[in-house]
Tab-separated table of N, CA, C and O in Angstrom:
chain	number	residue	atom	x	y	z
R	305	MET	N	-2.331	7.487	33.154
R	305	MET	CA	-3.364	7.279	31.547
R	305	MET	C	-2.991	7.770	30.211
R	305	MET	O	-3.324	7.339	29.487
R	306	GLU	N	-1.162	7.918	30.562
R	306	GLU	CA	-0.249	7.907	29.393
R	306	GLU	C	-0.347	6.620	28.362
R	306	GLU	O	-0.648	6.160	27.258
R	307	MET	N	-0.292	5.371	28.842
R	307	MET	CA	-0.210	4.341	29.240
R	307	MET	C	-1.237	3.947	27.979
R	307	MET	O	-1.734	2.878	27.234
R	308	TYR	N	-3.002	4.077	28.841
R	308	TYR	CA	-3.978	4.042	28.086
R	308	TYR	C	-4.628	4.419	26.255
R	308	TYR	O	-4.615	3.705	26.316
R	309	GLU	N	-3.545	5.796	26.614
R	309	GLU	CA	-4.164	6.380	25.588
R	309	GLU	C	-2.888	6.135	24.645
R	309	GLU	O	-3.078	5.878	23.084
R	310	ALA	N	-1.585	5.759	24.734
R	310	ALA	CA	-0.789	5.189	23.611
R	310	ALA	C	-1.037	3.608	23.186
R	310	ALA	O	-0.736	2.960	22.104
R	311	ILE	N	-1.827	3.198	23.986
R	311	ILE	CA	-2.848	1.727	23.390
R	311	ILE	C	-3.314	2.181	22.212
R	311	ILE	O	-3.447	1.154	21.837
R	312	GLY	N	-4.044	3.025	22.843
R	312	GLY	CA	-5.159	3.207	22.270
R	312	GLY	C	-5.488	3.802	20.982
R	312	GLY	O	-5.337	3.824	19.863
R	313	GLN	N	-3.993	4.825	20.554
R	313	GLN	CA	-3.461	5.213	19.664
R	313	GLN	C	-3.041	3.922	18.746
R	313	GLN	O	-2.912	4.113	16.981
R	314	GLU	N	-1.980	3.469	19.215
R	314	GLU	CA	-1.800	2.247	18.365
R	314	GLU	C	-2.632	1.411	18.088
R	314	GLU	O	-2.780	0.515	16.655
R	315	ALA	N	-4.112	1.132	18.907
R	315	ALA	CA	-4.619	0.340	18.083
R	315	ALA	C	-5.513	1.299	16.891
R	315	ALA	O	-5.842	-0.170	16.303
R	316	LEU	N	-5.631	2.556	16.966
R	316	LEU	CA	-6.387	2.788	15.894
R	316	LEU	C	-5.672	2.704	14.945
R	316	LEU	O	-6.179	2.906	13.651
R	317	ILE	N	-4.302	2.954	14.309
R	317	ILE	CA	-3.225	3.255	13.731
R	317	ILE	C	-3.073	1.665	13.042
R	317	ILE	O	-3.354	1.293	12.182
R	318	GLY	N	-3.256	0.852	14.100
R	318	GLY	CA	-3.252	-0.489	13.464
R	318	GLY	C	-4.586	-0.836	12.701
R	318	GLY	O	-4.317	-1.404	11.069
R	319	ILE	N	-5.668	-0.461	13.211
R	319	ILE	CA	-7.246	-0.763	12.044
R	319	ILE	C	-7.139	-0.067	11.138
R	319	ILE	O	-7.610	-0.320	9.790
R	320	LEU	N	-6.527	1.492	11.024
R	320	LEU	CA	-6.694	2.600	9.871
R	320	LEU	C	-5.501	1.564	9.185
R	320	LEU	O	-5.665	1.779	7.738
R	321	SER	N	-4.515	1.307	9.139
R	321	SER	CA	-3.141	0.527	8.229
R	321	SER	C	-4.226	-0.438	7.636
R	321	SER	O	-3.826	-0.321	6.813
R	322	HIS	N	-4.516	-1.518	8.446
R	322	HIS	CA	-5.228	-2.588	7.901
R	322	HIS	C	-6.324	-2.230	6.610
R	322	HIS	O	-6.553	-2.674	5.976
R	323	ILE	N	-7.198	-1.374	7.348
R	323	ILE	CA	-8.238	-0.788	6.372
R	323	ILE	C	-7.696	-0.363	5.120
R	323	ILE	O	-8.007	-0.459	3.880
R	324	PHE	N	-7.078	0.654	5.115
R	324	PHE	CA	-5.840	1.526	3.940
R	324	PHE	C	-5.281	-0.035	3.276
R	324	PHE	O	-5.882	0.272	1.624
R	325	PHE	N	-4.640	-0.809	3.977
R	325	PHE	CA	-4.160	-1.767	2.756
R	325	PHE	C	-4.863	-2.395	2.072
R	325	PHE	O	-4.683	-2.800	0.898
R	326	ILE	N	-5.936	-3.078	3.214
R	326	ILE	CA	-6.693	-3.789	2.462
R	326	ILE	C	-7.664	-3.320	1.391
R	326	ILE	O	-7.652	-3.457	0.384
R	327	ALA	N	-7.789	-2.531	1.095
R	327	ALA	CA	-8.684	-0.635	0.419
R	327	ALA	C	-7.865	-1.080	-1.386
R	327	ALA	O	-8.012	-1.296	-2.242
R	328	ILE	N	-6.538	-0.566	-0.806
R	328	ILE	CA	-5.385	-0.335	-1.732
R	328	ILE	C	-5.676	-2.364	-2.900
R	328	ILE	O	-5.408	-2.412	-3.569
R	329	THR	N	-4.987	-2.892	-1.825
R	329	THR	CA	-4.995	-4.498	-2.299
R	329	THR	C	-6.533	-4.961	-3.356
R	329	THR	O	-6.533	-5.187	-4.442
R	330	PHE	N	-7.269	-4.465	-2.711
R	330	PHE	CA	-9.006	-4.923	-3.687
R	330	PHE	C	-8.804	-3.967	-4.532
R	330	PHE	O	-9.219	-4.532	-5.385
R	331	TYR	N	-8.076	-2.375	-4.531
R	331	TYR	CA	-8.291	-2.081	-5.814
R	331	TYR	C	-6.819	-2.364	-7.216
R	331	TYR	O	-7.185	-2.579	-7.904
R	332	ALA	N	-6.203	-3.568	-6.435
R	332	ALA	CA	-5.060	-3.447	-7.245
R	332	ALA	C	-5.704	-4.758	-7.670
R	332	ALA	O	-5.259	-5.194	-9.164
R	333	LEU	N	-6.450	-5.263	-6.895
R	333	LEU	CA	-6.680	-6.590	-7.621
R	333	LEU	C	-7.596	-6.972	-8.686
R	333	LEU	O	-7.613	-8.025	-9.277
R	334	GLN	N	-8.087	-5.903	-8.638
R	334	GLN	CA	-9.365	-5.191	-10.097
R	334	GLN	C	-8.436	-5.805	-11.296
R	334	GLN	O	-9.086	-5.880	-12.329
R	335	ALA	N	-7.029	-5.330	-11.413
R	335	ALA	CA	-6.554	-5.269	-12.462
R	335	ALA	C	-6.276	-6.921	-13.152
R	335	ALA	O	-6.233	-7.021	-14.327
R	336	PHE	N	-6.695	-7.649	-12.428
R	336	PHE	CA	-6.822	-9.214	-12.450
R	336	PHE	C	-8.022	-9.285	-13.283
R	336	PHE	O	-8.656	-9.698	-12.659
R	337	MET	N	-8.018	-10.990	-14.253
R	337	MET	CA	-9.224	-11.170	-15.019
R	337	MET	C	-9.540	-12.195	-14.329
R	337	MET	O	-9.559	-13.635	-14.262
R	338	LEU	N	-9.886	-12.618	-12.634
R	338	LEU	CA	-9.866	-14.003	-11.928
R	338	LEU	C	-10.814	-14.554	-12.778
R	338	LEU	O	-11.359	-15.491	-12.659
R	339	GLU	N	-12.643	-13.127	-13.297
R	339	GLU	CA	-13.507	-14.109	-13.643
R	339	GLU	C	-13.166	-15.201	-14.927
R	339	GLU	O	-14.307	-16.362	-15.035
R	340	LYS	N	-12.160	-15.341	-15.483
R	340	LYS	CA	-11.855	-16.206	-16.096
R	340	LYS	C	-11.444	-17.484	-15.460
R	340	LYS	O	-11.533	-19.162	-16.599
R	341	LEU	N	-10.942	-17.459	-14.665
R	341	LEU	CA	-10.063	-18.789	-14.055
R	341	LEU	C	-12.155	-19.533	-13.322
R	341	LEU	O	-11.777	-20.578	-12.870
R	342	PHE	N	-12.862	-18.933	-13.128
R	342	PHE	CA	-13.845	-19.801	-12.538
R	342	PHE	C	-15.134	-19.878	-13.384
R	342	PHE	O	-15.360	-19.710	-14.715
R	343	LYS	N	-15.964	-20.511	-12.718
R	343	LYS	CA	-17.383	-20.928	-14.019
R	343	LYS	C	-17.883	-19.639	-13.952
R	343	LYS	O	-17.877	-19.042	-13.496
R	344	LYS	N	-18.639	-20.014	-15.062
R	344	LYS	CA	-19.643	-18.762	-15.867
R	344	LYS	C	-20.963	-18.451	-14.736
R	344	LYS	O	-21.433	-19.532	-14.185
R	345	ASN	N	-21.314	-17.635	-14.580
R	345	ASN	CA	-22.349	-17.365	-13.799
R	345	ASN	C	-22.326	-17.548	-12.228
R	345	ASN	O	-22.514	-17.756	-11.417
R	346	LYS	N	-20.906	-17.337	-12.090
R	346	LYS	CA	-20.294	-17.231	-10.547
R	346	LYS	C	-19.900	-16.216	-9.982
R	346	LYS	O	-18.784	-16.099	-9.015
R	347	VAL	N	-20.699	-15.407	-10.136
R	347	VAL	CA	-20.426	-13.646	-9.690
R	347	VAL	C	-19.655	-13.610	-8.287
R	347	VAL	O	-18.965	-13.001	-8.174
R	348	PHE	N	-20.612	-14.509	-7.296
R	348	PHE	CA	-20.846	-14.129	-5.854
R	348	PHE	C	-19.189	-14.836	-5.824
R	348	PHE	O	-18.886	-13.825	-4.703
R	349	GLN	N	-19.271	-15.895	-6.157
R	349	GLN	CA	-18.001	-16.568	-5.957
R	349	GLN	C	-16.566	-15.797	-6.158
R	349	GLN	O	-15.401	-15.436	-5.638
R	350	VAL	N	-16.685	-15.590	-7.139
R	350	VAL	CA	-15.721	-14.447	-7.699
R	350	VAL	C	-15.265	-12.709	-6.590
R	350	VAL	O	-14.211	-12.608	-6.551
R	351	GLN	N	-16.018	-12.710	-6.861
R	351	GLN	CA	-16.354	-11.395	-5.721
R	351	GLN	C	-15.780	-11.944	-4.560
R	351	GLN	O	-15.099	-11.079	-3.588
R	352	LEU	N	-16.462	-12.401	-3.967
R	352	LEU	CA	-15.616	-13.571	-2.415
R	352	LEU	C	-14.859	-14.123	-2.550
R	352	LEU	O	-13.802	-14.027	-1.684
R	353	ILE	N	-14.015	-13.953	-3.678
R	353	ILE	CA	-12.448	-14.459	-3.474
R	353	ILE	C	-11.789	-12.685	-3.737
R	353	ILE	O	-10.879	-12.900	-3.054
R	354	TYR	N	-12.026	-11.625	-4.143
R	354	TYR	CA	-11.807	-10.745	-4.514
R	354	TYR	C	-11.378	-10.340	-2.977
R	354	TYR	O	-10.298	-9.441	-2.525
R	355	ILE	N	-12.743	-10.338	-2.035
R	355	ILE	CA	-12.959	-9.975	-0.814
R	355	ILE	C	-12.023	-10.516	0.197
R	355	ILE	O	-10.348	-9.994	0.950
R	356	LEU	N	-11.490	-11.972	-0.394
R	356	LEU	CA	-10.567	-12.720	0.986
R	356	LEU	C	-9.493	-12.286	0.638
R	356	LEU	O	-8.704	-12.118	1.496
R	357	LEU	N	-9.294	-12.240	-0.980
R	357	LEU	CA	-7.577	-11.774	-1.277
R	357	LEU	C	-7.210	-10.828	-1.003
R	357	LEU	O	-5.981	-10.647	-0.033
R	358	SER	N	-8.273	-9.658	-1.075
R	358	SER	CA	-7.824	-8.814	-0.584
R	358	SER	C	-7.505	-8.451	0.852
R	358	SER	O	-6.514	-7.654	1.774
R	359	ILE	N	-8.220	-9.338	1.926
R	359	ILE	CA	-7.759	-9.132	3.340
R	359	ILE	C	-6.586	-9.710	3.590
R	359	ILE	O	-5.989	-9.337	4.348
R	360	ALA	N	-6.215	-11.050	3.200
R	360	ALA	CA	-5.234	-12.016	3.350
R	360	ALA	C	-4.309	-11.159	2.652
R	360	ALA	O	-3.045	-11.011	3.422
R	361	ILE	N	-3.934	-10.215	1.750
R	361	ILE	CA	-3.118	-9.571	1.291
R	361	ILE	C	-2.774	-8.890	1.645
R	361	ILE	O	-1.546	-8.235	2.348
R	362	GLY	N	-3.613	-7.118	2.088
R	362	GLY	CA	-3.636	-6.151	2.571
R	362	GLY	C	-3.682	-6.012	4.089
R	362	GLY	O	-2.426	-5.870	4.712
R	363	SER	N	-4.145	-7.422	5.286
R	363	SER	CA	-3.632	-7.973	6.715
R	363	SER	C	-1.620	-8.166	6.518
R	363	SER	O	-1.095	-7.783	7.327
R	364	ALA	N	-1.501	-8.784	5.639
R	364	ALA	CA	0.041	-9.213	5.783
R	364	ALA	C	0.938	-7.760	5.371
R	364	ALA	O	1.862	-7.512	6.052
R	365	VAL	N	0.241	-7.065	4.318
R	365	VAL	CA	1.413	-5.994	4.183
R	365	VAL	C	1.121	-4.807	4.842
R	365	VAL	O	2.223	-4.465	5.485
R	366	SER	N	-0.324	-4.540	5.810
R	366	SER	CA	-0.181	-4.027	6.810
R	366	SER	C	0.686	-4.345	8.360
R	366	SER	O	1.298	-3.508	8.749
R	367	ASN	N	0.839	-5.785	8.782
R	367	ASN	CA	1.532	-6.146	9.199
R	367	ASN	C	3.299	-5.843	9.731
R	367	ASN	O	3.826	-5.665	10.043
R	368	PHE	N	3.594	-6.126	8.032
R	368	PHE	CA	4.988	-5.549	8.117
R	368	PHE	C	4.987	-4.475	7.997
R	368	PHE	O	6.296	-4.282	8.757
R	369	PHE	N	4.334	-3.189	7.322
R	369	PHE	CA	4.741	-2.019	7.961
R	369	PHE	C	4.548	-1.717	9.246
R	369	PHE	O	5.347	-1.209	10.038
R	370	LEU	N	3.998	-2.341	9.933
R	370	LEU	CA	3.458	-1.948	11.118
R	370	LEU	C	4.335	-2.456	12.525
R	370	LEU	O	5.337	-1.424	13.051
R	371	GLN	N	5.139	-4.015	11.568
R	371	GLN	CA	6.411	-4.027	12.330
R	371	GLN	C	7.668	-3.495	11.912
R	371	GLN	O	8.805	-3.231	13.217
R	372	ILE	N	7.943	-3.481	11.162
R	372	ILE	CA	9.177	-1.950	10.528
R	372	ILE	C	8.958	-1.112	10.857
R	372	ILE	O	10.131	-0.389	11.646
R	373	SER	N	7.605	-0.193	11.464
R	373	SER	CA	7.776	0.758	12.046
R	373	SER	C	7.917	0.559	13.754
R	373	SER	O	8.566	1.575	14.099
R	374	ASN	N	7.427	-0.742	14.560
R	374	ASN	CA	7.942	-1.003	15.233
R	374	ASN	C	9.318	-0.973	16.043
R	374	ASN	O	9.968	-0.366	16.678
R	375	TRP	N	9.719	-1.657	15.125
R	375	TRP	CA	11.153	-1.944	15.141
R	375	TRP	C	12.523	-0.881	15.176
R	375	TRP	O	13.109	-0.856	15.559
R	376	SER	N	11.535	0.001	13.972
R	376	SER	CA	12.478	1.356	13.931
R	376	SER	C	12.807	2.105	14.951
R	376	SER	O	13.253	2.541	15.498
R	377	GLY	N	11.172	1.855	15.768
R	377	GLY	CA	10.931	2.614	17.299
R	377	GLY	C	12.054	1.986	18.060
R	377	GLY	O	12.285	3.369	18.951
R	378	LYS	N	12.328	1.109	18.356
R	378	LYS	CA	13.257	0.433	18.775
R	378	LYS	C	14.733	0.541	18.763
R	378	LYS	O	15.266	0.553	19.902
R	379	LEU	N	15.210	0.593	17.858
R	379	LEU	CA	16.398	0.698	17.201
R	379	LEU	C	17.215	1.969	18.360
R	379	LEU	O	18.594	1.593	18.269
R	380	PRO	N	16.994	3.062	18.565
R	380	PRO	CA	17.901	3.873	19.289
R	380	PRO	C	17.751	3.024	20.747
R	380	PRO	O	19.302	3.564	21.116
R	381	TYR	N	17.053	1.849	21.082
R	381	TYR	CA	17.990	1.106	22.544
R	381	TYR	C	18.694	0.599	21.967
R	381	TYR	O	19.581	0.077	23.141
R	382	LEU	N	19.318	0.261	20.800
R	382	LEU	CA	20.375	-0.724	21.101
R	382	LEU	C	21.776	0.222	20.953
R	382	LEU	O	22.595	-0.594	20.997
R	383	PHE	N	21.595	1.346	21.203
R	383	PHE	CA	23.110	2.072	21.238
R	383	PHE	C	23.296	2.931	22.387
R	383	PHE	O	22.215	3.299	23.156
């Protein structure tokens, strides 16, 4: 049962990490005025760009931190 618990915990940490970093990225992207790059009255498209950029950037940052954490846990096997 230990192996299944470890897999479940890893999955939960991954999901929470992705959601956390996507939310932070969405908040940070609000500082940009992307509306100026789009045609007028294209509100839905601007919101969609914010969401897609948040997912792309947030997932990349989350993967970075999860990999660093994973690799750090394996460092003791080096010595």
